[in-house]
Short mmCIF file of C-alpha atoms in Angstrom, two decimals:
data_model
loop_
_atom_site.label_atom_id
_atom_site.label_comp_id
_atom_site.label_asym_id
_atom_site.label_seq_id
_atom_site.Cartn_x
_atom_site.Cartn_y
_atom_site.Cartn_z
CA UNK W 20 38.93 54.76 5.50
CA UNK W 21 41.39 53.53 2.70
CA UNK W 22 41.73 50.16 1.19
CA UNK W 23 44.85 48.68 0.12
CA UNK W 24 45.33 45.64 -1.34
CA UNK W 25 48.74 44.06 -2.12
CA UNK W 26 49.94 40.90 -3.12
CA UNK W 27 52.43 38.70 -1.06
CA UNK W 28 55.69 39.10 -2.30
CA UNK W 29 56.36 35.29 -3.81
CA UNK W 30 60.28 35.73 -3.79
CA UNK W 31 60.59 35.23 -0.03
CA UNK W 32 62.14 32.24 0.95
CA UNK W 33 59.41 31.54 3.44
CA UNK W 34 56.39 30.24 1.43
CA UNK W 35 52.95 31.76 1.59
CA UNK W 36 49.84 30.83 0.98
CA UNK W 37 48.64 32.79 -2.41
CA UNK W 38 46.29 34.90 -2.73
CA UNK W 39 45.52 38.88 -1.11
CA UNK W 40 46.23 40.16 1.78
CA UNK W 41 43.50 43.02 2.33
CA UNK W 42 45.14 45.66 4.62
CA UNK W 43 42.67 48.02 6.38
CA UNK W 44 43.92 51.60 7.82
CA UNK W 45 42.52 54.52 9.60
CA UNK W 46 43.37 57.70 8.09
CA UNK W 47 44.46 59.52 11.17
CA UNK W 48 47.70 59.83 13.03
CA UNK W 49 46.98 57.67 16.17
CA UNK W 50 49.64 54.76 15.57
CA UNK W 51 48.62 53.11 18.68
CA UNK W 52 44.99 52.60 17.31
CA UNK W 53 46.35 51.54 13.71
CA UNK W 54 48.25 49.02 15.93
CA UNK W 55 45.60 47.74 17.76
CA UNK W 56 43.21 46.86 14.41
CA UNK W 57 45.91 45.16 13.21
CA UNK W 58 46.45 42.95 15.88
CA UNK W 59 42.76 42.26 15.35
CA UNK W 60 42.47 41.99 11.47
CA UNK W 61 45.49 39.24 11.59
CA UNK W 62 43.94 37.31 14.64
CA UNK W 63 40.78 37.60 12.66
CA UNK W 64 42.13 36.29 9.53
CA UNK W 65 44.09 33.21 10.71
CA UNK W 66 41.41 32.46 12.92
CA UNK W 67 38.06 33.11 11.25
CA UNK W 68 37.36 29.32 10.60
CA UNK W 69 37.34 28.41 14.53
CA UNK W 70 35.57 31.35 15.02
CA UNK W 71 32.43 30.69 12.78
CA UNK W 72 32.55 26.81 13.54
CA UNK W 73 31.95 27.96 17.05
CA UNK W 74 29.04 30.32 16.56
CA UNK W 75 27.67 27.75 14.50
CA UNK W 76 27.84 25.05 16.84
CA UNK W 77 26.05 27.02 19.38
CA UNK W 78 23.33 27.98 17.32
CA UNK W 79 22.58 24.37 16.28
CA UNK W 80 23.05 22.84 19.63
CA UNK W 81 20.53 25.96 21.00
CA UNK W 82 17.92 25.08 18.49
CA UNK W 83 17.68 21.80 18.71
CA UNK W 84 16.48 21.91 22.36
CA UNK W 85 14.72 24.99 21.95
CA UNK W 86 12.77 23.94 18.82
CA UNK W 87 9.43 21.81 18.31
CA UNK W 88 10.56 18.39 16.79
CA UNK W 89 7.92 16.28 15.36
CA UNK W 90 7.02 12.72 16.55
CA UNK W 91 8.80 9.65 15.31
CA UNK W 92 5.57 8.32 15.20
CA UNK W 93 4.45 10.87 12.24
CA UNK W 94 7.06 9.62 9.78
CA UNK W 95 4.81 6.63 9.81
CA UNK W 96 2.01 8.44 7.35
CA UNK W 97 5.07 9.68 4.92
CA UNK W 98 3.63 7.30 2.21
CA UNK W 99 0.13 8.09 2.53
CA UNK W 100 -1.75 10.64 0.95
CA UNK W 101 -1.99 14.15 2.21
CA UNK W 102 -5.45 14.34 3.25
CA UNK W 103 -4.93 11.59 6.40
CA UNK W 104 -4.31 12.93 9.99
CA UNK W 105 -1.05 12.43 11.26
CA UNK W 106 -2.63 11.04 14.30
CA UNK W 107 -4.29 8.50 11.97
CA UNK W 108 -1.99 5.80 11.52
CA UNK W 109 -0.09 5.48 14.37
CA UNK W 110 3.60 3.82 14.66
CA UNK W 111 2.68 0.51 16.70
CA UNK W 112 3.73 -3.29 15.79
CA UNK W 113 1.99 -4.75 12.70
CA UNK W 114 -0.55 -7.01 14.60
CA UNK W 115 -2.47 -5.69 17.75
CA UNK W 116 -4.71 -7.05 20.12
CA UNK W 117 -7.25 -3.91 20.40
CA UNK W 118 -9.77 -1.68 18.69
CA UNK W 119 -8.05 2.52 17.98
CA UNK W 120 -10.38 5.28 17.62
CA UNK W 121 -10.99 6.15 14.31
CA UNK W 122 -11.01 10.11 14.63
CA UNK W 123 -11.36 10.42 10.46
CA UNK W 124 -14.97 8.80 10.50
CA UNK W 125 -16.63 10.98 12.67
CA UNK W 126 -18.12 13.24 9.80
CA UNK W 127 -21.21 10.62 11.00
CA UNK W 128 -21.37 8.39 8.37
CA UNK W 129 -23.46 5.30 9.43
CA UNK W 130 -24.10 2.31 8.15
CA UNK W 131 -26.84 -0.20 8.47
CA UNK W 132 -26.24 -4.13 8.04
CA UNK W 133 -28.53 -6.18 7.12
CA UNK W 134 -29.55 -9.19 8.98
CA UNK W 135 -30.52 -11.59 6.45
CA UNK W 136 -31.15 -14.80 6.97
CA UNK W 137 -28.04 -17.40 7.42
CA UNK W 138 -28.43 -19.39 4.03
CA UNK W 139 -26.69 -16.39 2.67
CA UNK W 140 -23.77 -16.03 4.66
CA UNK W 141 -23.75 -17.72 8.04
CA UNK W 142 -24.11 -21.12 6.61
CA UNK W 143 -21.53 -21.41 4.29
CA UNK W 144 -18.84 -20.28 7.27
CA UNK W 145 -20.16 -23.52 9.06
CA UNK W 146 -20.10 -25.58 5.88
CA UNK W 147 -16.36 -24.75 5.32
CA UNK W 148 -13.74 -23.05 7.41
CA UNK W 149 -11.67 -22.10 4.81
CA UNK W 150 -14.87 -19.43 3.78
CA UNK W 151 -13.31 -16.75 6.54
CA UNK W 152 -9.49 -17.88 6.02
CA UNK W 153 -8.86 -17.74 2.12
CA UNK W 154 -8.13 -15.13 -0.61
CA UNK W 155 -11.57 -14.89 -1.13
CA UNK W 156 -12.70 -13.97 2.23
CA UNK W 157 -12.79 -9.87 2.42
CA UNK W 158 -16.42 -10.61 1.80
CA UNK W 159 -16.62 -12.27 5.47
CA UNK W 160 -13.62 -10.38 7.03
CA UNK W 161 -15.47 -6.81 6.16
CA UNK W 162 -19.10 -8.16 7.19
CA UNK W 163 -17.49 -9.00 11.18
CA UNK W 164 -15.39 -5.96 10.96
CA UNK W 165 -18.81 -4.06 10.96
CA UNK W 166 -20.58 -5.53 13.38
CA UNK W 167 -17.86 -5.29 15.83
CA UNK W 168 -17.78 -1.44 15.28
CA UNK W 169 -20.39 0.57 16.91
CA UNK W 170 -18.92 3.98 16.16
CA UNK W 171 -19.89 3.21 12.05
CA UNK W 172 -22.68 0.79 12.67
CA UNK W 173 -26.07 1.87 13.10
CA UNK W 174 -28.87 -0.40 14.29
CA UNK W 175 -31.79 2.26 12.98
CA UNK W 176 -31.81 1.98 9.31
CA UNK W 177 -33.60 5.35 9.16
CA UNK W 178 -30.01 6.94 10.26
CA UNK W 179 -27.99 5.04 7.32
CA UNK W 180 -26.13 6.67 4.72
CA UNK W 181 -25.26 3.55 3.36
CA UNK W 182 -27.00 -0.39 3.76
CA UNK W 183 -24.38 -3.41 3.71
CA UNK W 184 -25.80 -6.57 2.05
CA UNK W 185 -23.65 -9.49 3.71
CA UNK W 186 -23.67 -12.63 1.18
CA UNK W 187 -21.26 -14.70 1.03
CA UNK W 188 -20.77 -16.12 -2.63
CA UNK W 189 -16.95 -17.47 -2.23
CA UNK W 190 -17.73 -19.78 -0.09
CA UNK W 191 -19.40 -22.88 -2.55
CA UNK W 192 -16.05 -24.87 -2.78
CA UNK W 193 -15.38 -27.08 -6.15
CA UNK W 194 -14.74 -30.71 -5.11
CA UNK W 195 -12.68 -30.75 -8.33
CA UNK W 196 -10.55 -28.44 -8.07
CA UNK W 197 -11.15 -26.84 -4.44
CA UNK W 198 -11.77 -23.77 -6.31
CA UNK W 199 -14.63 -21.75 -5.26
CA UNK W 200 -17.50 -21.80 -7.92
CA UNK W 201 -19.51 -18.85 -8.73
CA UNK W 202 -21.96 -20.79 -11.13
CA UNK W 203 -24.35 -19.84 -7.97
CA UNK W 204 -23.62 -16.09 -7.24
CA UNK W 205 -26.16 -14.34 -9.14
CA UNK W 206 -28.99 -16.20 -8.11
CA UNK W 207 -27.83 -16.36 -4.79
CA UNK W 208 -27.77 -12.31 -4.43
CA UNK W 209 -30.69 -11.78 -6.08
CA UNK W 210 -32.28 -13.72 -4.23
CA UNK W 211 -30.93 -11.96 -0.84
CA UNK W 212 -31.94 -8.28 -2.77
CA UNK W 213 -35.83 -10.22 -3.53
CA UNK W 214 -35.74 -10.89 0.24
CA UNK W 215 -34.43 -7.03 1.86
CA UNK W 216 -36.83 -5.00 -0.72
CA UNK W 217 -39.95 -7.13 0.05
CA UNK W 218 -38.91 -6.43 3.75
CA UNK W 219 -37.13 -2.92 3.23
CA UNK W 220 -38.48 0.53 1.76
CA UNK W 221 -34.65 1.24 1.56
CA UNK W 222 -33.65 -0.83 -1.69
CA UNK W 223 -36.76 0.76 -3.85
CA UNK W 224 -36.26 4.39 -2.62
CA UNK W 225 -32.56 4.46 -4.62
CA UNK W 226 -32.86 1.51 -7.08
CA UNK W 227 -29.60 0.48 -4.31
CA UNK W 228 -27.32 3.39 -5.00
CA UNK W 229 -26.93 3.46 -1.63
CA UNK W 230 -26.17 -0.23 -0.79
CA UNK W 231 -22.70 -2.05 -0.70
CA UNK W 232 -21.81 -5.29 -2.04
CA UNK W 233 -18.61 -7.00 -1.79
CA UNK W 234 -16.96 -8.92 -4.82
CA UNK W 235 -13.63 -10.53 -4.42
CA UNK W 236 -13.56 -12.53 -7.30
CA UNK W 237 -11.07 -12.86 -9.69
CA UNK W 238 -13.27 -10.45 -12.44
CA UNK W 239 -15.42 -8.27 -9.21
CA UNK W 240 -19.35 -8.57 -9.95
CA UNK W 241 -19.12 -10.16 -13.15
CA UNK W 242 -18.85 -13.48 -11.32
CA UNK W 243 -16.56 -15.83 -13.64
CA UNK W 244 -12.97 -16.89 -13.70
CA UNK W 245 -12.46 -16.37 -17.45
CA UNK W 246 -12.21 -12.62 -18.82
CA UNK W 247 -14.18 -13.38 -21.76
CA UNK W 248 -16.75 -14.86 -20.11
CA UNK W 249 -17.06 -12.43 -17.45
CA UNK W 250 -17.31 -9.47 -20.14
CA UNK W 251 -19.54 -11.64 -21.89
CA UNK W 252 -22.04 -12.17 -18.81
CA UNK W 253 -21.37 -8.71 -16.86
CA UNK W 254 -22.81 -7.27 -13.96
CA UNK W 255 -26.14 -7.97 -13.24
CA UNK W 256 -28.27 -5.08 -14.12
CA UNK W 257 -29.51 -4.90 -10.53
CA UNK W 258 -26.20 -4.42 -9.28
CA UNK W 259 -25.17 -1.66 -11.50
CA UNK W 260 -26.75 0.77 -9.42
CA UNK W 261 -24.89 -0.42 -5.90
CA UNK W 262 -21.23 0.12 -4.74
CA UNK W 263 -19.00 -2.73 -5.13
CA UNK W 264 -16.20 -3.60 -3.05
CA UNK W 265 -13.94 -5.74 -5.82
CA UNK W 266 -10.40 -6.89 -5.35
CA UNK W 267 -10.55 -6.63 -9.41
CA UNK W 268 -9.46 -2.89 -10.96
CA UNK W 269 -8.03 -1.55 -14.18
CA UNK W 270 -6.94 1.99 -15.33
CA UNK W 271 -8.88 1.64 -18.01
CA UNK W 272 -12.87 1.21 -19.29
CA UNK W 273 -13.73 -2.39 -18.22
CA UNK W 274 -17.57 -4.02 -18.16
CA UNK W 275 -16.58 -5.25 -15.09
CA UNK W 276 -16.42 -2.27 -13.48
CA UNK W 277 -18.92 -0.32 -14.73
CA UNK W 278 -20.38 0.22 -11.56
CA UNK W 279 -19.62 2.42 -8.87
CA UNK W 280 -16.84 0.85 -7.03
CA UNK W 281 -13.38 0.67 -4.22
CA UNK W 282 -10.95 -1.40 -5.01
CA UNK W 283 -9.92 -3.48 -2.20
CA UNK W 284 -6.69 -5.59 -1.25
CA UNK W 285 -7.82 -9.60 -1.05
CA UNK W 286 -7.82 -11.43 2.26
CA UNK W 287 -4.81 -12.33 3.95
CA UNK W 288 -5.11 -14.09 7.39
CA UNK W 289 -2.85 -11.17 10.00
CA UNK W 290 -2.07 -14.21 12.17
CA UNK W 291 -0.31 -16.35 8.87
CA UNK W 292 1.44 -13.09 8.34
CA UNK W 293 2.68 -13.02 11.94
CA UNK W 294 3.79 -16.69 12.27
CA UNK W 295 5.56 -15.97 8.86
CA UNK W 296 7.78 -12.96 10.48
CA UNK W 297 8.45 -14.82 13.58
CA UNK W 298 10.34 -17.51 11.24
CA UNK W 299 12.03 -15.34 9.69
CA UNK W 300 16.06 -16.01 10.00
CA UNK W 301 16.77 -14.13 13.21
CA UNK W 302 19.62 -12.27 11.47
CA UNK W 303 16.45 -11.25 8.80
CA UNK W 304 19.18 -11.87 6.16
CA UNK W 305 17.02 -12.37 2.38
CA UNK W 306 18.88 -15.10 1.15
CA UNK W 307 16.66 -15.49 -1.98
CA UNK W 308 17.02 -12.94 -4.59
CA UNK W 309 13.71 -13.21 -6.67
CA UNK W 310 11.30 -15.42 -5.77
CA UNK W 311 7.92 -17.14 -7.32
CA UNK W 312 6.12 -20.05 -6.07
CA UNK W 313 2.72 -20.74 -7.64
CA UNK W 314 0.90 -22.27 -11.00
CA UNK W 315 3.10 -21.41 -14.26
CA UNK W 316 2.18 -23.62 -17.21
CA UNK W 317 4.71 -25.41 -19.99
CA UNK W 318 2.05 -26.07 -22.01
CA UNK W 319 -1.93 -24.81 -21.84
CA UNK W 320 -3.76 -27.50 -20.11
CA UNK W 321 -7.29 -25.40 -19.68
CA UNK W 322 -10.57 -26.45 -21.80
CA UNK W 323 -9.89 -22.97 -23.89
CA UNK W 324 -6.30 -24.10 -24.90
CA UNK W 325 -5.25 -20.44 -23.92
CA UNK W 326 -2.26 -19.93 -21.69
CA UNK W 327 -2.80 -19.06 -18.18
CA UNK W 328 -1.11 -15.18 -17.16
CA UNK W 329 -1.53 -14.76 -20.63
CA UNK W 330 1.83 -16.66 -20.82
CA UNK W 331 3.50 -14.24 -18.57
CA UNK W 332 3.97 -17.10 -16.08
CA UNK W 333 5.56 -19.41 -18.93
CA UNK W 334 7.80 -16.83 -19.90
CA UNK W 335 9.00 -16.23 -16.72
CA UNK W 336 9.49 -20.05 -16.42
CA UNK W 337 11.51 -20.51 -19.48
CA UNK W 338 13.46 -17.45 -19.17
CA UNK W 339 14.76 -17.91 -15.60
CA UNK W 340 13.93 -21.07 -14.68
CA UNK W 341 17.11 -22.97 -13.16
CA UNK W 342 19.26 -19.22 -13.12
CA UNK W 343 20.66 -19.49 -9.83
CA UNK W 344 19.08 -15.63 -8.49
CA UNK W 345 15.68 -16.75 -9.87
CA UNK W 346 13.97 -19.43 -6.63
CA UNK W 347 11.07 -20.56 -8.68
CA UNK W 348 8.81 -23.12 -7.84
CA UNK W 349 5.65 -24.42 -9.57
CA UNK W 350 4.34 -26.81 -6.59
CA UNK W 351 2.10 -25.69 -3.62
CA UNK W 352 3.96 -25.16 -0.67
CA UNK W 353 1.98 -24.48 2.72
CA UNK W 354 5.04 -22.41 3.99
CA UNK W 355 5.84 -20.50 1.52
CA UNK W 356 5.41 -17.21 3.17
CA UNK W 357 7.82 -17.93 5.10
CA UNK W 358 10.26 -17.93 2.01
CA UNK W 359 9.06 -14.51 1.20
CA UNK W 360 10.61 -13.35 4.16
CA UNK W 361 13.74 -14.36 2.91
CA UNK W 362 13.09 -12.74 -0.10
CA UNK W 363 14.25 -9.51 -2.03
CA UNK W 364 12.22 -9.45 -5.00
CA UNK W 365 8.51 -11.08 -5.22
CA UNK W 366 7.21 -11.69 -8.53
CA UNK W 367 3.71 -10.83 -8.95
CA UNK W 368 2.29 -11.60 -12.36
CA UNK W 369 -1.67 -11.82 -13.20
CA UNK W 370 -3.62 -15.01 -12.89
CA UNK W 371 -6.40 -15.14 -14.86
CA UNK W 372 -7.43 -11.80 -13.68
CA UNK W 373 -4.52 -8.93 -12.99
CA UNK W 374 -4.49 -9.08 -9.05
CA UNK W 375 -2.74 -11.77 -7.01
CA UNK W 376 -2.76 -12.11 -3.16
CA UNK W 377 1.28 -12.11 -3.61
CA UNK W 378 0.91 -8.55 -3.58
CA UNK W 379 0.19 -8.20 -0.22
CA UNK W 380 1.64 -11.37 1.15
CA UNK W 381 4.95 -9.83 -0.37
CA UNK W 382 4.45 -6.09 0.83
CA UNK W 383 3.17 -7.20 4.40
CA UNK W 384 6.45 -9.34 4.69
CA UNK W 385 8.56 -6.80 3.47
CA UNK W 386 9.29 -8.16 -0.21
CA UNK W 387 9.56 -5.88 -2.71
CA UNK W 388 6.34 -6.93 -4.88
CA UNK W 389 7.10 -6.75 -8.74
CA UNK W 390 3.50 -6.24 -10.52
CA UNK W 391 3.43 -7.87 -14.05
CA UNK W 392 0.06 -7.33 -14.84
CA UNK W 393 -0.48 -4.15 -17.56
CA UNK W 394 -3.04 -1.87 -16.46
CA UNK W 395 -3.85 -3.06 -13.05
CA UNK W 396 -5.71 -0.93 -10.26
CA UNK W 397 -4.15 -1.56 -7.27
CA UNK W 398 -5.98 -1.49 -3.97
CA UNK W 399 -6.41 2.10 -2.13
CA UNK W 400 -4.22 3.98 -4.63
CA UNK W 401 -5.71 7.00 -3.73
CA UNK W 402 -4.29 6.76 -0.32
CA UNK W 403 -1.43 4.15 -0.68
CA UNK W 404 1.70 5.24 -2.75
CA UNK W 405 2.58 1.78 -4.29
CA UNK W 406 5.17 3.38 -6.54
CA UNK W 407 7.07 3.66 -3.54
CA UNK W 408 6.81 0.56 -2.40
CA UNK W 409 6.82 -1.88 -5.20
CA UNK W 410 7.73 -2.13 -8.96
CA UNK W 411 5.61 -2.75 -12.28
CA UNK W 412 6.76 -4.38 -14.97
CA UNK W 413 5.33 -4.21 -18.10
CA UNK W 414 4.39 -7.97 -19.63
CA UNK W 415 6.21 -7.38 -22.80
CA UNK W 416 9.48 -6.62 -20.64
CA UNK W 417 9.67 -9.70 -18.66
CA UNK W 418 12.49 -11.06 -21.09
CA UNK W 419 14.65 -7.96 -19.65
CA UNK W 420 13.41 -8.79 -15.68
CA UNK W 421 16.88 -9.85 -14.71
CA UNK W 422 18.31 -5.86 -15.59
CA UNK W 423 15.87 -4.10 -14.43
CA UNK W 424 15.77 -6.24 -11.21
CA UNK W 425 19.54 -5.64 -10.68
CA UNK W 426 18.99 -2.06 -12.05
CA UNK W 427 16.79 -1.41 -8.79
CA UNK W 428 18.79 -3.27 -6.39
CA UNK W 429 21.68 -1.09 -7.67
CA UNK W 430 20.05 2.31 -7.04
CA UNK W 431 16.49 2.47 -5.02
CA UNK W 432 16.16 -0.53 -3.35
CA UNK W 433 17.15 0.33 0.26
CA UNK W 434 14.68 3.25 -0.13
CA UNK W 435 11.64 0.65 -1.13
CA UNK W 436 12.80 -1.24 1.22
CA UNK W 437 12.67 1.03 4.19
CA UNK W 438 9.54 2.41 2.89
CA UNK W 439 8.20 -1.33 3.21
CA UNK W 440 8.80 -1.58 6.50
CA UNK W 441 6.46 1.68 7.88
CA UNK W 442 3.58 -0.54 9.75
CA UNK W 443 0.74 1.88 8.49
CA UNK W 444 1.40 0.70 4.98
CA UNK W 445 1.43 -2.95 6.20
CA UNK W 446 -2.00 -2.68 8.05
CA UNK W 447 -3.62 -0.99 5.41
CA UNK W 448 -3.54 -3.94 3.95
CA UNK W 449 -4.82 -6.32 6.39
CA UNK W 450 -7.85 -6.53 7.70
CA UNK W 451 -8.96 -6.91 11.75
CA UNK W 452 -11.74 -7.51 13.55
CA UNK W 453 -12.93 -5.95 15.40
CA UNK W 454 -11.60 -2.88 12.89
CA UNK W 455 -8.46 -1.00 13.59
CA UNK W 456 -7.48 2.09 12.73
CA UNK W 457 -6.09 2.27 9.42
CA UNK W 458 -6.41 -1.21 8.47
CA UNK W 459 -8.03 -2.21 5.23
CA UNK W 460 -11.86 -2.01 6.82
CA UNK W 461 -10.93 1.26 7.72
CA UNK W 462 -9.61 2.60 4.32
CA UNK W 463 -12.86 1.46 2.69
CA UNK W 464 -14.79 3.56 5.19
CA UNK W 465 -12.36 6.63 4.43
CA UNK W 466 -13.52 5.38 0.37
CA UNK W 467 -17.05 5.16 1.04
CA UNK W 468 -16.76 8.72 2.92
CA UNK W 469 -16.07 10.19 0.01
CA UNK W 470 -19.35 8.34 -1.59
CA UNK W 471 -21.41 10.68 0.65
CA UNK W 472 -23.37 12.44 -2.03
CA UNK W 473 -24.97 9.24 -3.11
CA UNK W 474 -26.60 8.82 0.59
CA UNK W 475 -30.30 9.60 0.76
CA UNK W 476 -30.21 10.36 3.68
CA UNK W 477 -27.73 13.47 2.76
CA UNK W 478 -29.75 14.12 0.10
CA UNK W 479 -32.83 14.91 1.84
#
C-alpha cells in the first residue's frame, strides 16, 4: 500500500475547502478494484459526520434502556455524608403523617427513659403550653419522640446502652420578660439525678457517662443567658460526666462544652413550618431580597451596658437600614415566617449566644440562611453539609454584606437554592413524633451510635 498526499490545487475557479486530500491506492493492476475504493474513500469522506452521528445515536439510545439508572429518590441524600444509606432518607413531602423504619439503628442500641416523677417535666407542659411549642422545646420534643419509638426504647434498663433523664428546665417562664428563666435549672436536675441514683444502680456504676441530658439554652449546660456568666458558673460538675444534647456549639475550646456532647438544631413547630409554605405566593416568587425581623438595638439597653449580637445586629441596622433590598424589621411579627418564604437571603446573626432558630426557620422554608456568628457549630455537621446550603459571614465583614450578597446571587445561588429544596435536608431539621426517619430525633440517635464505646453495657 502507498500513501499519497497532495494538496488541492487553489487556482481552480471552483473553490475548495483547504486542507489534504489523502489518496489511498493499491499497488496492483486491477483498475476496477482501485475504482471501487475510491468510490468508497470519497463517500466516506464527505459523509463521515452522518455516519458517526448515527452510530452514536444508537449506542446512546441502546444504553439508556439497557442500563441500570439510579432512583430519583437517591439524589435526595446528595448533601449528606457518605456513611448514610441511600435508602435512609427517602424523597417524600416535608411533613408526613407516619412513623419510617429506621434501618441505620438496628446495630441494637437501646435506650432506657426514665420515669421520673412529673414535677420535673410533666408539670411544667400543663403549667404552660408554650413549654412543647417554643425554641426551647427539643428538650420535650426529643423526650415524646422516645417514647413513641419502640424499636430504640427499651423498657428493661438492664438492656440500655444509654439512660435518658427527661427534665424539663425551659419551661419556668419570666413574667417580665416571657423569657424562660434558668435561675432554677441546676437545682432542679440535681435534684431529678438525687432522685434516679437513690432509686437506680445505673447512675453510680458510670458516674453518668452513660446518661443523656438535653440543654437547649442559649449557652447548653452552663444554664445562663450571658456568656460571661455562663463561663463564669459552668457545667455542673455532676454533669460533666453525661452526654449533652445542646443547641449551643463552637469550633473552638469553650467551658460550656466541656462535656461530651451533639449539637442539636432548636425546636421549630413542623406544622408552623407547613402553614408558612402553604402561604407562600402561589407563583413562589421571593419578592424580598434580604430579610431580618427580630431584636437589633440603637443603643444598649441591658443592665451590663454591652450591646446585644455583640453589635452585629446594630451594624446591620445602621448599615442597611432603609436600603430598599435590605426588609428589616425590629418589631415582633407573629407571621413572619411567612415573609421568609418570600425571601432570598435570611440574615442570621448571634443573639447573645451564636445560634438562632432563623437558621432553620430560613433553611426549612427554603431561604438561603446567612450565619454571622464567628466560630459557630452548627447542628449535625457531621452529617449535614451546611456549606452547601447556606453562607457565613464573618462579623467583621458585615459592612461589605451587600457585595458579597450580590456576589452569591450572581454566581451560586441557584445551586444553594436547589440544594435547599432536597426534603431530607429539611427534615433533618425538624423534629416528629412519633420519630421519622431522618428527622432531627433520628440524627441524634445516628450521633449517639457513634457514642457506643461509652455504654456499659458494651463494655462488659
Amino acid at each position: 500500500m502507498s500513501l499519497d498526499i497532495k494538496r488541492p490545487n487553489i487556482n481552480k475557479t471552483k473553490k475548495k475547502k483547504t486542507g489534504f486530500i489523502v489518496k489511498m491506492q493499491l499497488n496492483n493492476n486491477n483498475r476496477s478494484g482501485h475504482n471501487k475504493s475510491n468510490l468508497f474513500f470519497i463517500f466516506f469522506r464527505n459523509y463521515y459526520r452522518w455516519v458517526i452521528w448515527l452510530f452514536l445515536s444508537l449506542y446512546f439510545f441502546t444504553s439508556y434502556f439497557s442500563g441500570d439508572h439510579p432512583s430519583p429518590s437517591t439524589t435526595t441524600t446528595s448533601l449528606l455524608s457518605n456513611h448514610q444509606t441511600s435508602s435512609s432518607l427517602p424523597s417524600r413531602a416535608l411533613i408526613e403523617s407516619s412513623a419510617i423504619v429506621k434501618p441505620a439503628l438496628s446495630t441494637g442500641m437501646k435506650i432506657y427513659v426514665y420515669d421520673l416523677p412529673a414535677r420535673f417535666n410533666a408539670d411544667w407542659v400543663t403549667a404552660s403550653d408554650r413549654c412543647a411549642s417554643h425554641l426551647f422545646a427539643a428538650e420535650v420534643a426529643i423526650h415524646r419522640a422516645l417514647l413513641s419509638d419502640s424499636s430504640v426504647r427499651t423498657l428493661e434498663p438492664e438492656e440500655a446502652d444509654f439512660f435518658f433523664v427527661p427534665v424539663y428546665v425551659s419551661c419556668n417562664f419570666s413574667t417580665v420578660n416571657g423569657f424562660p428563666s434558668l435561675s432554677h435549672a441546676r437545682s432542679l436536675i440535681s435534684s431529678a439525678v438525687d432522685f434516679l441514683s437513690d432509686r437506680y444502680p445505673f447512675w453510680n456504676r458510670t458516674r453518668g457517662s452513660d446518661h443523656i441530658f438535653v440543654a437547649s439554652h442559649d449557652f447548653g449546660a452552663c444554664f445562663h443567658a450571658m456568656e460571661d456568666m455562663a463561663i463564669e458558673e459552668g457545667i455542673p460538675e455532676f454533669m460533666k460526666n453525661s452526654i449533652i444534647l445542646q443547641t449551643f456549639g463552637v469550633n473552638y475550646k469553650h467551658p460550656c462544652q466541656e462535656a461530651e456532647h451533639v449539637v442539636i438544631p432548636p425546636y421549630i413547630p413542623p406544622e408552623s413550618v407547613q402553614r408558612a409554605l402553604n402561604r407562600a405566593p402561589a407563583n413562589r416568587r421571593r419578592d424580598i431580597w434580604a430579610f431580618f425581623r427580630g431584636k437589633m438595638e440603637v443603643n444598649p439597653k441591658n443592665i451590663s451596658g454591652r450591646f446585644y449580637s455583640k453589635g452585629v445586629r446594630t451594624a446591620i441596622l445602621k448599615k442597611y437600614g432603609g436600603r430598599r433590598r435590605f426588609h428589616l424589621n425590629r418589631h415582633r411579627f407573629a407571621g413572619y415566617r411567612s415573609e421568609i418564604v418570600r425571601s432570598v437571603f435570611c440574615l442570621c446573626p448571634l443573639g447573645w449566644a451564636p445560634w438562632s432558630p432563623r437558621l432553620v426557620e430560613s433553611a426549612v422554608l427554603g431561604c438561603v440562611p446567612v450565619v454571622i456568628a464567628d466560630g459557630i457549630q452548627l447542628p449535625f455537621s457531621e452529617t449535614v453539609r451546611w456549606s452547601e446550603i447556606s453562607l457565613t459571614v464573618a462579623e467583621k465583614d458585615v459592612k461589605n454584606l451587600r457585595k458579597i450578597l450580590e456576589r452569591v446571587a450572581a454566581t451560586n445561588l441557584s445551586s444553594i437554592q436547589r440544594n435547599l429544596r432536597e426534603p431530607a435536608l429539611k427534615r433533618a431539621l425538624l423534629y416528629n413524633v412519633p420519630m421519622m426517619e431522618g428527622d432531627a430525633t433520628w440524627h441524634i440517635l445516628e450521633a449517639l451510635r457513634r457514642k457506643l464505646h461509652r455504654s456499659y453495657r458494651m463494655s462488659q
